[in-house]
Tab-separated table of C-alpha atoms in Angstrom:
chain	number	residue	atom	x	y	z
A	1	MET	CA	33.588	65.901	14.322
A	2	ASN	CA	35.884	66.521	17.235
A	3	SER	CA	36.349	69.816	19.018
A	4	THR	CA	39.564	70.974	17.391
A	5	THR	CA	38.013	71.781	14.035
A	6	THR	CA	34.994	73.544	15.377
A	7	GLN	CA	36.966	76.568	16.476
A	8	PHE	CA	37.576	77.496	12.978
A	9	VAL	CA	34.146	76.918	11.743
A	10	PRO	CA	32.505	80.062	13.063
A	11	SER	CA	35.075	82.323	11.361
A	12	ARG	CA	34.597	80.404	8.157
A	13	ARG	CA	30.923	80.653	8.473
A	14	MET	CA	31.302	84.321	9.191
A	15	GLY	CA	33.384	84.614	6.074
A	16	LEU	CA	30.697	82.935	4.045
A	17	TYR	CA	27.911	84.826	5.601
A	18	GLU	CA	28.692	88.108	4.001
A	19	PRO	CA	28.698	86.934	0.437
A	20	VAL	CA	25.468	85.051	1.078
A	21	HIS	CA	23.927	88.175	2.452
A	22	GLN	CA	24.961	90.068	-0.571
A	23	MET	CA	23.694	87.352	-2.854
A	24	SER	CA	20.304	87.369	-1.220
A	25	MET	CA	20.093	91.097	-1.850
A	26	TRP	CA	20.937	90.480	-5.437
A	27	GLY	CA	18.363	87.719	-5.582
A	28	ASP	CA	15.676	90.174	-4.374
A	29	PHE	CA	16.846	92.782	-6.816
A	30	ARG	CA	16.657	90.185	-9.518
A	31	ASN	CA	13.162	89.218	-8.743
A	32	THR	CA	11.883	92.773	-8.997
A	33	LEU	CA	13.314	93.130	-12.481
A	34	LEU	CA	11.484	91.800	-15.467
A	35	ASP	CA	14.820	90.775	-16.886
A	36	SER	CA	16.427	87.708	-15.361
A	37	SER	CA	20.004	88.878	-15.827
A	38	PRO	CA	21.452	90.849	-12.917
A	39	PRO	CA	23.499	94.004	-13.443
A	40	PRO	CA	27.114	92.982	-14.064
A	41	GLU	CA	28.638	95.299	-11.433
A	42	LEU	CA	26.762	93.614	-8.600
A	43	MET	CA	27.873	90.147	-9.689
A	44	LEU	CA	31.500	91.113	-9.806
A	45	GLU	CA	31.319	92.544	-6.345
A	46	VAL	CA	29.861	89.372	-5.015
A	47	ASN	CA	32.441	87.262	-6.742
A	48	ALA	CA	35.278	89.426	-5.557
A	49	ASN	CA	34.037	89.227	-2.004
A	50	LEU	CA	33.829	85.466	-2.195
A	51	ASP	CA	37.338	85.169	-3.569
A	52	ASN	CA	38.711	87.355	-0.833
A	53	GLN	CA	36.955	85.364	1.806
A	54	SER	CA	38.040	82.029	0.439
A	55	GLU	CA	41.662	83.099	0.401
A	56	ASP	CA	41.459	84.036	3.997
A	57	THR	CA	39.714	80.885	5.070
A	58	THR	CA	41.933	78.627	3.003
A	59	SER	CA	45.013	79.774	4.818
A	60	GLN	CA	43.207	79.397	8.036
A	61	GLY	CA	41.738	76.106	6.904
A	62	THR	CA	45.069	74.569	5.993
A	63	PHE	CA	46.475	75.521	9.300
A	64	ALA	CA	43.486	73.985	10.979
A	65	ALA	CA	43.745	70.811	8.915
A	66	SER	CA	47.367	70.203	9.772
A	67	HIS	CA	46.574	70.812	13.382
A	68	ARG	CA	43.677	68.356	13.171
A	69	ASN	CA	45.903	65.630	11.740
A	70	ASP	CA	48.290	65.984	14.612
A	71	GLN	CA	45.457	65.682	17.062
A	72	GLU	CA	43.991	62.580	15.378
A	73	ALA	CA	47.307	60.815	14.881
A	74	SER	CA	46.926	58.810	18.092
A	75	LYS	CA	43.130	58.262	17.619
A	76	PRO	CA	42.791	56.680	14.090
A	77	ASP	CA	44.749	53.587	15.068
A	78	ASP	CA	42.438	52.887	17.972
A	79	LYS	CA	39.299	53.360	15.973
A	80	VAL	CA	40.513	51.485	12.953
A	81	LEU	CA	41.872	48.717	15.097
A	82	ARG	CA	38.612	48.389	16.936
A	83	ARG	CA	36.638	48.372	13.698
A	84	LEU	CA	38.926	45.786	12.185
A	85	ALA	CA	38.521	43.640	15.244
A	86	GLN	CA	34.745	43.966	15.055
A	87	ASN	CA	34.822	43.044	11.391
A	88	ARG	CA	36.878	39.979	12.097
A	89	GLU	CA	34.499	38.960	14.808
A	90	ALA	CA	31.457	39.491	12.581
A	91	ALA	CA	33.054	37.551	9.753
A	92	ARG	CA	33.912	34.720	12.085
A	93	LYS	CA	30.372	34.541	13.410
A	94	SER	CA	29.035	34.647	9.878
A	95	ARG	CA	31.252	31.780	8.861
A	96	LEU	CA	30.123	29.794	11.889
A	97	ARG	CA	26.479	30.423	11.081
A	98	LYS	CA	26.961	29.411	7.479
A	99	LYS	CA	28.728	26.250	8.574
A	100	ALA	CA	25.872	25.387	10.910
A	101	TYR	CA	23.299	26.039	8.180
A	102	VAL	CA	25.130	23.867	5.658
A	103	GLN	CA	25.416	21.127	8.272
A	104	GLN	CA	21.660	21.299	8.829
A	105	LEU	CA	21.039	21.036	5.074
A	106	GLU	CA	23.292	18.005	4.826
A	107	ASN	CA	21.427	16.318	7.694
A	108	SER	CA	18.058	17.041	6.089
A	109	LYS	CA	19.276	15.613	2.811
A	110	LEU	CA	20.389	12.402	4.507
A	111	ARG	CA	17.066	12.125	6.329
A	112	LEU	CA	15.189	12.618	3.062
A	113	ILE	CA	17.175	9.865	1.366
A	114	GLN	CA	16.490	7.573	4.325
A	115	LEU	CA	12.753	8.254	4.199
A	116	GLU	CA	12.617	7.661	0.455
A	117	GLN	CA	14.397	4.341	0.809
A	118	GLU	CA	12.115	3.291	3.625
A	119	LEU	CA	9.056	4.242	1.610
A	120	ASN	CA	10.227	2.223	-1.377
A	121	ARG	CA	11.003	-0.753	0.810
A	122	VAL	CA	7.597	-0.626	2.492
A	123	ARG	CA	5.868	-0.254	-0.856
A	124	GLN	CA	7.631	-3.319	-2.163
A	125	GLN	CA	6.614	-5.334	0.837
A	126	GLY	CA	3.040	-4.265	0.217
A	127	LEU	CA	2.631	-3.294	3.866
A	128	CYS	CA	0.809	-0.072	3.182
A	129	VAL	CA	-2.863	-0.827	3.537
A	130	GLY	CA	-4.951	0.606	0.761
A	131	GLY	CA	-7.270	3.315	1.968
A	132	GLY	CA	-9.748	2.738	-0.806
A	133	ILE	CA	-9.794	4.283	-4.255
A	134	ASP	CA	-11.889	7.081	-5.490
A	135	THR	CA	-11.377	9.655	-8.153
A	136	SER	CA	-9.122	11.772	-5.993
A	137	GLN	CA	-6.945	9.240	-4.306
A	138	LEU	CA	-5.564	6.028	-5.672
A	139	ALA	CA	-4.983	3.410	-2.961
A	140	TYR	CA	-1.327	2.661	-3.505
A	141	THR	CA	-0.529	-0.556	-1.800
A	142	GLY	CA	2.790	-0.718	-3.600
A	143	ASN	CA	1.856	-4.269	-4.424
A	144	SER	CA	4.577	-6.007	-6.358
A	145	ASN	CA	1.967	-8.311	-7.933
A	146	PRO	CA	1.456	-7.033	-11.484
A	147	GLY	CA	-2.030	-8.566	-11.661
A	148	ILE	CA	-3.071	-6.598	-8.606
A	149	SER	CA	-1.378	-3.365	-9.703
A	150	ALA	CA	-3.212	-3.644	-13.006
A	151	PHE	CA	-6.491	-4.260	-11.189
A	152	GLU	CA	-6.052	-1.224	-8.953
A	153	LEU	CA	-5.392	0.968	-11.953
A	154	GLU	CA	-8.424	-0.398	-13.762
A	155	TYR	CA	-10.573	0.006	-10.673
A	156	GLY	CA	-9.618	3.666	-10.442
A	157	HIS	CA	-10.882	4.143	-14.001
A	158	TRP	CA	-13.968	2.085	-13.187
A	159	VAL	CA	-14.931	4.386	-10.325
A	160	GLU	CA	-14.451	7.471	-12.496
A	161	GLU	CA	-16.663	5.962	-15.177
A	162	GLN	CA	-19.167	4.950	-12.511
A	163	ASN	CA	-19.458	8.527	-11.251
A	164	ARG	CA	-19.986	9.736	-14.816
A	165	GLN	CA	-22.697	7.141	-15.385
A	166	ILE	CA	-24.450	8.064	-12.157
A	167	SER	CA	-24.748	11.714	-13.121
A	168	ASP	CA	-25.810	10.773	-16.664
A	169	LEU	CA	-28.479	8.505	-15.227
A	170	LYS	CA	-29.677	11.268	-12.920
A	171	ASN	CA	-30.040	13.675	-15.831
A	172	ALA	CA	-31.719	11.022	-17.972
A	173	LEU	CA	-34.318	10.336	-15.279
A	174	HIS	CA	-35.074	14.016	-14.805
A	175	SER	CA	-35.491	14.568	-18.509
A	176	ASP	CA	-38.527	13.367	-20.416
A	177	MET	CA	-36.500	10.673	-22.113
A	178	GLY	CA	-38.404	7.712	-23.583
A	179	ASP	CA	-38.011	4.152	-22.360
A	180	THR	CA	-36.051	2.940	-25.374
A	181	GLU	CA	-33.376	5.557	-24.816
A	182	LEU	CA	-33.421	5.027	-21.047
A	183	GLN	CA	-32.901	1.301	-21.571
A	184	ILE	CA	-29.548	2.108	-23.158
A	185	PHE	CA	-28.456	3.748	-19.927
A	186	VAL	CA	-29.734	0.772	-17.931
A	187	ASP	CA	-27.925	-1.730	-20.129
A	188	GLY	CA	-24.762	0.364	-19.921
A	189	GLY	CA	-24.968	0.503	-16.150
A	190	MET	CA	-25.474	-3.237	-15.830
A	191	GLN	CA	-22.639	-3.958	-18.233
A	192	HIS	CA	-20.361	-1.738	-16.174
A	193	TYR	CA	-20.956	-3.866	-13.079
A	194	PHE	CA	-20.373	-7.041	-15.083
A	195	GLU	CA	-17.037	-5.633	-16.201
A	196	LEU	CA	-16.092	-5.121	-12.561
A	197	PHE	CA	-16.927	-8.751	-11.804
A	198	SER	CA	-14.652	-9.917	-14.655
A	199	MET	CA	-11.858	-7.691	-13.386
A	200	LYS	CA	-12.271	-9.089	-9.887
A	201	VAL	CA	-12.132	-12.693	-11.044
A	202	MET	CA	-8.854	-12.053	-12.858
A	203	ALA	CA	-7.464	-10.280	-9.806
A	204	ALA	CA	-8.613	-13.177	-7.589
A	205	ARG	CA	-6.493	-15.526	-9.694
A	206	ALA	CA	-3.532	-13.188	-9.119
A	207	ASP	CA	-4.080	-12.846	-5.361
A	208	VAL	CA	-7.236	-14.259	-3.801
A	209	PHE	CA	-6.474	-12.910	-0.323
A	210	TYR	CA	-6.360	-9.394	-1.751
A	211	ILE	CA	-9.875	-9.766	-3.150
A	212	MET	CA	-11.215	-11.541	-0.077
A	213	SER	CA	-9.988	-8.707	2.149
A	214	GLY	CA	-11.547	-6.058	-0.077
A	215	MET	CA	-8.253	-4.201	-0.202
A	216	TRP	CA	-9.291	-1.988	-3.103
A	217	LYS	CA	-12.406	-0.755	-1.318
A	218	THR	CA	-12.789	2.100	1.147
A	219	SER	CA	-13.051	1.284	4.838
A	220	ALA	CA	-16.825	1.650	5.148
A	221	GLU	CA	-17.363	-0.539	2.098
A	222	ARG	CA	-15.125	-3.175	3.666
A	223	PHE	CA	-17.357	-3.249	6.744
A	224	PHE	CA	-20.149	-4.674	4.593
A	225	LEU	CA	-17.873	-7.095	2.758
A	226	TRP	CA	-19.151	-10.570	1.957
A	227	ILE	CA	-16.846	-12.820	-0.083
A	228	GLY	CA	-15.104	-9.934	-1.787
A	229	GLY	CA	-18.103	-7.710	-2.509
A	230	PHE	CA	-21.627	-6.641	-1.601
A	231	ARG	CA	-24.296	-9.061	-0.362
A	232	PRO	CA	-26.955	-9.442	-3.095
A	233	SER	CA	-29.833	-9.876	-0.626
A	234	GLU	CA	-28.834	-6.650	1.165
A	235	LEU	CA	-28.765	-4.895	-2.169
A	236	VAL	CA	-32.325	-5.928	-2.905
A	237	LYS	CA	-33.669	-5.407	0.609
A	238	GLN	CA	-31.973	-2.195	1.727
A	239	VAL	CA	-30.994	-0.277	-1.339
A	240	LEU	CA	-33.609	-1.118	-3.913
A	241	SER	CA	-36.904	-2.280	-2.386
A	242	PRO	CA	-37.573	0.813	-0.271
A	243	HIS	CA	-37.035	3.105	-3.248
A	244	LEU	CA	-38.959	1.308	-5.935
A	245	ASP	CA	-42.378	2.840	-6.211
A	246	ALA	CA	-45.424	1.674	-8.161
A	247	LEU	CA	-44.564	-2.013	-8.075
A	248	SER	CA	-47.281	-4.299	-9.368
A	249	GLU	CA	-48.415	-7.238	-7.246
A	250	GLN	CA	-46.490	-9.655	-9.418
A	251	GLN	CA	-43.390	-7.499	-9.144
A	252	ARG	CA	-43.712	-7.322	-5.392
A	253	LEU	CA	-43.962	-11.096	-5.219
A	254	ASP	CA	-41.014	-11.522	-7.571
A	255	ILE	CA	-38.878	-9.191	-5.462
A	256	VAL	CA	-39.741	-11.110	-2.298
A	257	ASN	CA	-38.847	-14.394	-4.001
A	258	LEU	CA	-35.610	-12.930	-5.324
A	259	THR	CA	-34.633	-11.697	-1.866
A	260	GLN	CA	-35.295	-15.128	-0.427
A	261	SER	CA	-33.377	-16.942	-3.172
A	262	CYS	CA	-30.431	-14.608	-2.668
A	263	GLN	CA	-30.407	-15.278	1.050
A	264	GLN	CA	-30.548	-19.023	0.528
A	265	ALA	CA	-27.722	-18.946	-2.017
A	266	GLU	CA	-25.653	-16.689	0.262
A	267	ASP	CA	-26.182	-18.990	3.233
A	268	ALA	CA	-25.054	-21.993	1.186
A	269	LEU	CA	-21.920	-20.147	0.033
A	270	SER	CA	-21.196	-18.933	3.574
A	271	GLN	CA	-21.438	-22.463	4.898
A	272	GLY	CA	-19.094	-23.637	2.170
A	273	MET	CA	-16.654	-20.894	3.200
A	274	GLU	CA	-16.800	-22.053	6.816
A	275	LYS	CA	-16.002	-25.575	5.699
A	276	LEU	CA	-13.076	-24.267	3.669
A	277	GLN	CA	-11.737	-22.357	6.675
A	278	PHE	CA	-12.065	-25.492	8.774
A	279	ILE	CA	-10.244	-27.660	6.234
A	280	LEU	CA	-7.533	-25.037	5.754
A	281	ALA	CA	-6.986	-24.654	9.492
A	282	GLN	CA	-6.826	-28.420	9.798
A	283	ALA	CA	-4.218	-28.671	7.039
A	284	ILE	CA	-2.027	-26.017	8.655
A	285	ALA	CA	-2.428	-27.398	12.180
A	286	ASP	CA	-1.684	-30.959	11.122
A	287	GLY	CA	1.406	-32.219	12.913
A	288	LEU	CA	2.087	-29.260	15.180
A	289	LEU	CA	4.796	-29.807	17.828
A	290	GLN	CA	6.279	-32.632	15.807
A	291	GLU	CA	9.675	-33.188	14.301
A	292	GLY	CA	10.303	-32.247	10.726
A	293	ASN	CA	9.498	-29.162	8.756
A	294	TYR	CA	6.016	-27.856	7.960
A	295	LEU	CA	6.407	-27.719	4.199
A	296	PRO	CA	3.924	-30.522	3.529
A	297	GLN	CA	1.290	-28.707	5.538
A	298	ILE	CA	1.942	-25.461	3.708
A	299	GLY	CA	1.753	-27.347	0.412
A	300	ALA	CA	-1.582	-28.902	1.361
A	301	ALA	CA	-2.902	-25.501	2.409
A	302	MET	CA	-1.812	-23.956	-0.893
A	303	ASN	CA	-3.883	-26.511	-2.800
A	304	LYS	CA	-6.943	-25.647	-0.751
A	305	LEU	CA	-6.587	-21.982	-1.674
A	306	ASP	CA	-7.632	-22.780	-5.246
A	307	ASP	CA	-11.053	-23.486	-3.811
A	308	LEU	CA	-11.094	-19.968	-2.378
A	309	VAL	CA	-10.821	-18.527	-5.884
A	310	ARG	CA	-13.857	-20.593	-6.820
A	311	PHE	CA	-15.809	-18.941	-4.011
A	312	VAL	CA	-14.968	-15.461	-5.270
A	313	VAL	CA	-16.031	-16.514	-8.758
A	314	GLN	CA	-19.329	-17.945	-7.525
A	315	ALA	CA	-20.078	-14.969	-5.270
A	316	ASP	CA	-19.568	-12.532	-8.149
A	317	HIS	CA	-21.631	-14.807	-10.366
A	318	LEU	CA	-24.417	-14.605	-7.782
A	319	ARG	CA	-24.199	-10.797	-7.822
A	320	GLN	CA	-24.419	-10.788	-11.596
A	321	GLU	CA	-27.404	-13.144	-11.650
A	322	THR	CA	-29.187	-11.013	-9.064
A	323	LEU	CA	-28.701	-7.854	-11.116
A	324	GLN	CA	-29.921	-9.632	-14.233
A	325	GLN	CA	-32.997	-10.998	-12.514
A	326	LEU	CA	-33.777	-7.504	-11.232
A	327	SER	CA	-33.613	-6.127	-14.757
A	328	ARG	CA	-36.090	-8.831	-15.802
A	329	ILE	CA	-38.529	-8.064	-12.977
A	330	LEU	CA	-38.432	-4.260	-13.199
A	331	THR	CA	-39.594	-1.876	-15.907
A	332	THR	CA	-37.002	0.267	-17.662
A	333	ARG	CA	-37.733	3.301	-15.506
A	334	GLN	CA	-37.715	1.265	-12.313
A	335	ALA	CA	-34.431	-0.379	-13.282
A	336	ALA	CA	-32.907	3.024	-14.019
A	337	ARG	CA	-33.973	4.311	-10.595
A	338	GLY	CA	-32.643	1.121	-9.019
A	339	LEU	CA	-29.246	1.524	-10.675
A	340	LEU	CA	-29.117	5.156	-9.615
A	341	ALA	CA	-30.010	4.216	-6.044
A	342	LEU	CA	-27.237	1.600	-5.962
A	343	GLY	CA	-24.705	3.996	-7.443
A	344	GLU	CA	-25.567	6.737	-4.964
A	345	TYR	CA	-25.492	4.288	-2.075
A	346	LEU	CA	-21.938	3.239	-2.950
A	347	GLN	CA	-20.931	6.882	-3.383
A	348	ARG	CA	-22.244	7.628	0.106
A	349	LEU	CA	-20.291	4.705	1.557
A	350	ARG	CA	-17.122	6.086	0.015
A	351	ALA	CA	-17.935	9.551	1.343
A	352	LEU	CA	-18.431	8.059	4.812
A	353	SER	CA	-14.987	6.471	4.585
A	354	SER	CA	-13.389	9.781	3.623
A	355	CYS	CA	-15.176	11.609	6.381
A	356	TRP	CA	-14.190	9.017	8.919
A	357	SER	CA	-10.532	8.964	7.979
A	358	SER	CA	-10.247	12.755	8.121
A	359	ARG	CA	-12.108	13.289	11.371
A	360	PRO	CA	-10.178	15.316	14.040
A	361	ARG	CA	-8.230	13.027	16.321
A	362	GLU	CA	-8.370	13.387	20.078
A	363	GLN	CA	-5.086	14.450	21.663
A	364	ALA	CA	-3.488	11.543	23.496
B	1	MET	CA	-32.698	-44.059	-20.950
B	2	GLU	CA	-33.020	-40.616	-22.432
B	3	VAL	CA	-30.304	-39.464	-20.075
B	4	ALA	CA	-28.036	-42.335	-20.936
B	5	LYS	CA	-28.326	-41.562	-24.643
B	6	GLY	CA	-27.731	-37.911	-23.935
B	7	VAL	CA	-24.670	-38.755	-21.892
B	8	ARG	CA	-23.324	-41.209	-24.525
B	9	SER	CA	-23.726	-38.807	-27.397
B	10	ALA	CA	-22.131	-36.060	-25.364
B	11	VAL	CA	-19.221	-38.372	-24.623
B	12	ARG	CA	-18.819	-39.353	-28.296
B	13	ILE	CA	-18.745	-35.707	-29.355
B	14	ASN	CA	-16.067	-34.837	-26.848
B	15	GLY	CA	-14.037	-37.992	-27.463
B	16	GLY	CA	-12.852	-39.135	-30.884
B	17	VAL	CA	-9.326	-40.501	-30.507
B	18	ASP	CA	-8.396	-44.218	-31.000
B	19	GLN	CA	-7.806	-44.567	-27.294
B	20	GLN	CA	-11.367	-43.422	-26.658
B	21	ARG	CA	-12.861	-46.451	-28.534
B	22	ALA	CA	-11.418	-48.841	-25.993
B	23	VAL	CA	-12.485	-46.660	-23.120
B	24	GLU	CA	-15.970	-46.210	-24.606
B	25	LEU	CA	-16.830	-49.802	-23.730
B	26	ASP	CA	-16.025	-49.018	-20.111
B	27	LEU	CA	-17.877	-45.775	-20.455
B	28	GLU	CA	-20.913	-47.639	-21.683
B	29	SER	CA	-21.106	-49.546	-18.443
B	30	VAL	CA	-20.511	-46.419	-16.409
B	31	CYS	CA	-23.200	-44.580	-18.345
B	32	GLU	CA	-25.539	-47.425	-17.569
B	33	LYS	CA	-24.732	-47.208	-13.900
B	34	VAL	CA	-25.154	-43.469	-13.786
B	35	SER	CA	-28.393	-43.642	-15.747
B	36	ALA	CA	-29.740	-46.165	-13.325
B	37	LEU	CA	-28.827	-43.963	-10.413
B	38	VAL	CA	-30.243	-40.734	-11.754
B	39	SER	CA	-33.487	-42.142	-13.054
B	40	GLY	CA	-34.111	-43.910	-9.814
B	41	ASN	CA	-33.745	-40.772	-7.711
B	42	ALA	CA	-35.340	-37.362	-8.102
B	43	VAL	CA	-32.136	-35.506	-7.255
B	44	VAL	CA	-28.617	-36.949	-7.449
B	45	VAL	CA	-25.499	-35.012	-6.538
B	46	PHE	CA	-22.018	-36.348	-7.293
B	47	THR	CA	-19.428	-34.963	-4.883
B	48	ILE	CA	-15.879	-35.402	-3.621
B	49	SER	CA	-15.538	-35.402	0.165
B	50	GLY	CA	-13.006	-32.555	0.536
B	51	CYS	CA	-14.665	-30.293	-2.020
B	52	CYS	CA	-16.197	-27.177	-0.487
B	53	MET	CA	-18.347	-26.256	-3.498
B	54	CYS	CA	-19.960	-29.666	-3.192
B	55	HIS	CA	-20.774	-28.684	0.369
B	56	VAL	CA	-22.371	-25.466	-0.939
B	57	VAL	CA	-24.658	-27.320	-3.346
B	58	LYS	CA	-25.668	-29.792	-0.677
B	59	GLN	CA	-26.452	-27.000	1.803
B	60	LEU	CA	-28.509	-25.180	-0.789
B	61	LEU	CA	-30.595	-28.247	-1.580
B	62	PHE	CA	-30.970	-29.189	2.090
B	63	GLY	CA	-32.049	-25.617	2.807
B	64	LEU	CA	-34.773	-25.886	0.196
B	65	GLY	CA	-36.083	-29.047	1.821
B	66	VAL	CA	-34.662	-31.430	-0.750
B	67	GLY	CA	-33.201	-34.774	0.285
B	68	PRO	CA	-30.779	-35.478	-2.579
B	69	THR	CA	-28.965	-38.733	-3.171
B	70	VAL	CA	-25.320	-37.914	-2.592
B	71	VAL	CA	-22.628	-40.025	-4.271
B	72	GLU	CA	-19.159	-39.333	-2.903
B	73	LEU	CA	-16.895	-40.362	-5.753
B	74	ASP	CA	-13.810	-40.786	-3.581
B	75	ARG	CA	-15.712	-43.274	-1.453
B	76	ASP	CA	-17.325	-45.155	-4.373
B	77	ALA	CA	-15.776	-48.116	-6.166
B	78	SER	CA	-16.551	-46.787	-9.632
B	79	GLY	CA	-15.766	-43.217	-8.604
B	80	GLY	CA	-12.919	-42.836	-11.083
B	81	PRO	CA	-14.823	-43.739	-14.241
B	82	ILE	CA	-17.832	-41.724	-13.108
B	83	LEU	CA	-15.565	-38.723	-12.545
B	84	ALA	CA	-14.161	-39.158	-16.060
B	85	LEU	CA	-17.708	-39.199	-17.379
B	86	LEU	CA	-18.598	-36.090	-15.424
B	87	ASN	CA	-15.486	-34.377	-16.737
B	88	ARG	CA	-16.735	-34.880	-20.268
B	89	LEU	CA	-20.139	-33.516	-19.345
B	90	ALA	CA	-18.608	-30.482	-17.733
B	91	ALA	CA	-16.241	-29.887	-20.663
B	92	GLY	CA	-19.258	-29.957	-22.975
B	93	GLY	CA	-20.855	-27.283	-20.825
B	94	GLY	CA	-17.908	-24.901	-21.296
B	95	GLY	CA	-15.175	-24.883	-18.675
B	96	GLY	CA	-16.863	-25.707	-15.382
B	97	LYS	CA	-15.470	-28.181	-12.869
B	98	ALA	CA	-16.698	-31.793	-12.892
B	99	VAL	CA	-17.943	-31.752	-9.315
B	100	PRO	CA	-20.395	-30.996	-7.928
B	101	ALA	CA	-22.627	-32.472	-10.643
B	102	VAL	CA	-26.391	-32.243	-10.128
B	103	PHE	CA	-28.979	-34.431	-11.855
B	104	VAL	CA	-32.655	-33.542	-11.470
B	105	GLY	CA	-35.485	-35.772	-12.725
B	106	GLY	CA	-32.995	-38.032	-14.511
B	107	LYS	CA	-31.429	-35.144	-16.441
B	108	PHE	CA	-28.066	-33.481	-16.029
B	109	LEU	CA	-28.667	-29.956	-14.716
B	110	GLY	CA	-25.134	-28.702	-14.239
B	111	GLY	CA	-22.577	-27.573	-11.683
B	112	ILE	CA	-22.749	-25.000	-8.904
B	113	GLU	CA	-22.987	-22.069	-11.286
B	114	THR	CA	-25.965	-23.458	-13.196
B	115	VAL	CA	-27.768	-24.443	-9.988
B	116	MET	CA	-27.282	-20.945	-8.527
B	117	ALA	CA	-28.423	-19.250	-11.717
B	118	CYS	CA	-31.541	-21.436	-11.852
B	119	HIS	CA	-32.318	-20.658	-8.248
B	120	ILE	CA	-31.988	-16.894	-8.683
B	121	ASN	CA	-34.080	-16.769	-11.843
B	122	GLY	CA	-36.715	-18.840	-10.104
B	123	SER	CA	-36.560	-21.945	-12.288
B	124	LEU	CA	-34.961	-24.321	-9.776
B	125	VAL	CA	-37.905	-24.800	-7.426
B	126	PRO	CA	-40.443	-25.639	-10.209
B	127	LEU	CA	-37.891	-28.080	-11.621
B	128	LEU	CA	-37.520	-29.762	-8.239
B	129	LYS	CA	-41.258	-29.904	-7.796
B	130	ASN	CA	-41.731	-31.487	-11.223
B	131	ALA	CA	-39.177	-34.124	-10.369
B	132	GLY	CA	-41.008	-34.853	-7.167
B	133	ALA	CA	-38.135	-33.694	-4.969
B	134	LEU	CA	-40.273	-30.983	-3.390
B	135	TRP	CA	-43.861	-30.861	-2.296
B	136	LEU	CA	-45.851	-27.639	-1.930
């Protein structure tokens, strides 16, 4: 409010004051009465006073208003103009901000499309190294080989089933289950490993290098890799022997013999592998630095790779034979404990891999 | 001679086409040769020089202290017919490869898979001892 109007306010207020005063008197009078309705005479007086006052002020008010308009005539333009200018400025800034935001969105969208394409390309090339499969994470190598993709899927299921069997076995051993029933669990456990060996052989025919590198396993498991799987002698020595209690003398002897036989068979296979590597290297290196293309050498090398599949088959066969011999040597209860020990050992290896891969990295 | 009969009857079972009759005469002579070889030596292993599984079997036997008679078919004059014979033996066994082929005590034992299985279940060493290939 600017100063010109205020002059008239006091007189207006003064005009209003009197009726208010009178009304407050009437209010008090009203409150003392039991009846809520005021005496009519008093009301009329108040009303009449108000009317008189308003007439006076109106004439004064109108005069004041017209005077006010004259005074403001030069001012409104300035204010309105300034406000309009501010609005324009604000709108312009808003439009600029929106434009910038939309631009940012467009850039992000392009980047996202680029990343997706790159990911698909890398998956197709099978460059992503599998980090191992467990129930929670499927190692997605993006392998375009259907035999291998199928194997990875099946292996994921195998591990889930394995975990189930391990906990079932644990419960079975802690219960007072009889040997006949326990044998069912043992047979089931053995059969499950045999299924894995069959799966691996099929996968080896699809891509032997994949199996030889242990691509479907977790990193810690791969550290112990021997021809695409665990070393039977290590299984007997490290995992089973220390945890088998109450072995008879004959059993002890049998286990020692089994360990030795495993080692001898493994050594023979390892030496065969070395020979294969030597022959393969020779085939590839034949005729280096000479004229002509290297297709014959590659062809010769390809033929040798069939032998590699045979090694995977024989190594898995050795694992199977070892497990079967163990089931012959051990009692039902001992075999059940042995299977549980093996299962838990592999679970721990997988846990080690997870732990290792998620450890906090040092800042460079 | 038991081996030779075994081999011949195995061959006849797996053969059975007109062509085979003519070849059987050749096979007879090969069977004779093989029989002579395997009955004269406690352990005979038929190999091919580049074959790595053959190397595995040899290493296993050497490691056990066995000195097998090794016949490299690609270096032997009658290698081809012998290989054909071994193929029939292997086919009879159910899908294994012809080489390496191991004979112990004049009898056909099998390929790498059979030898490994026998070793793990503890039957290989007694077999070798019986054939006189191992002492103690």
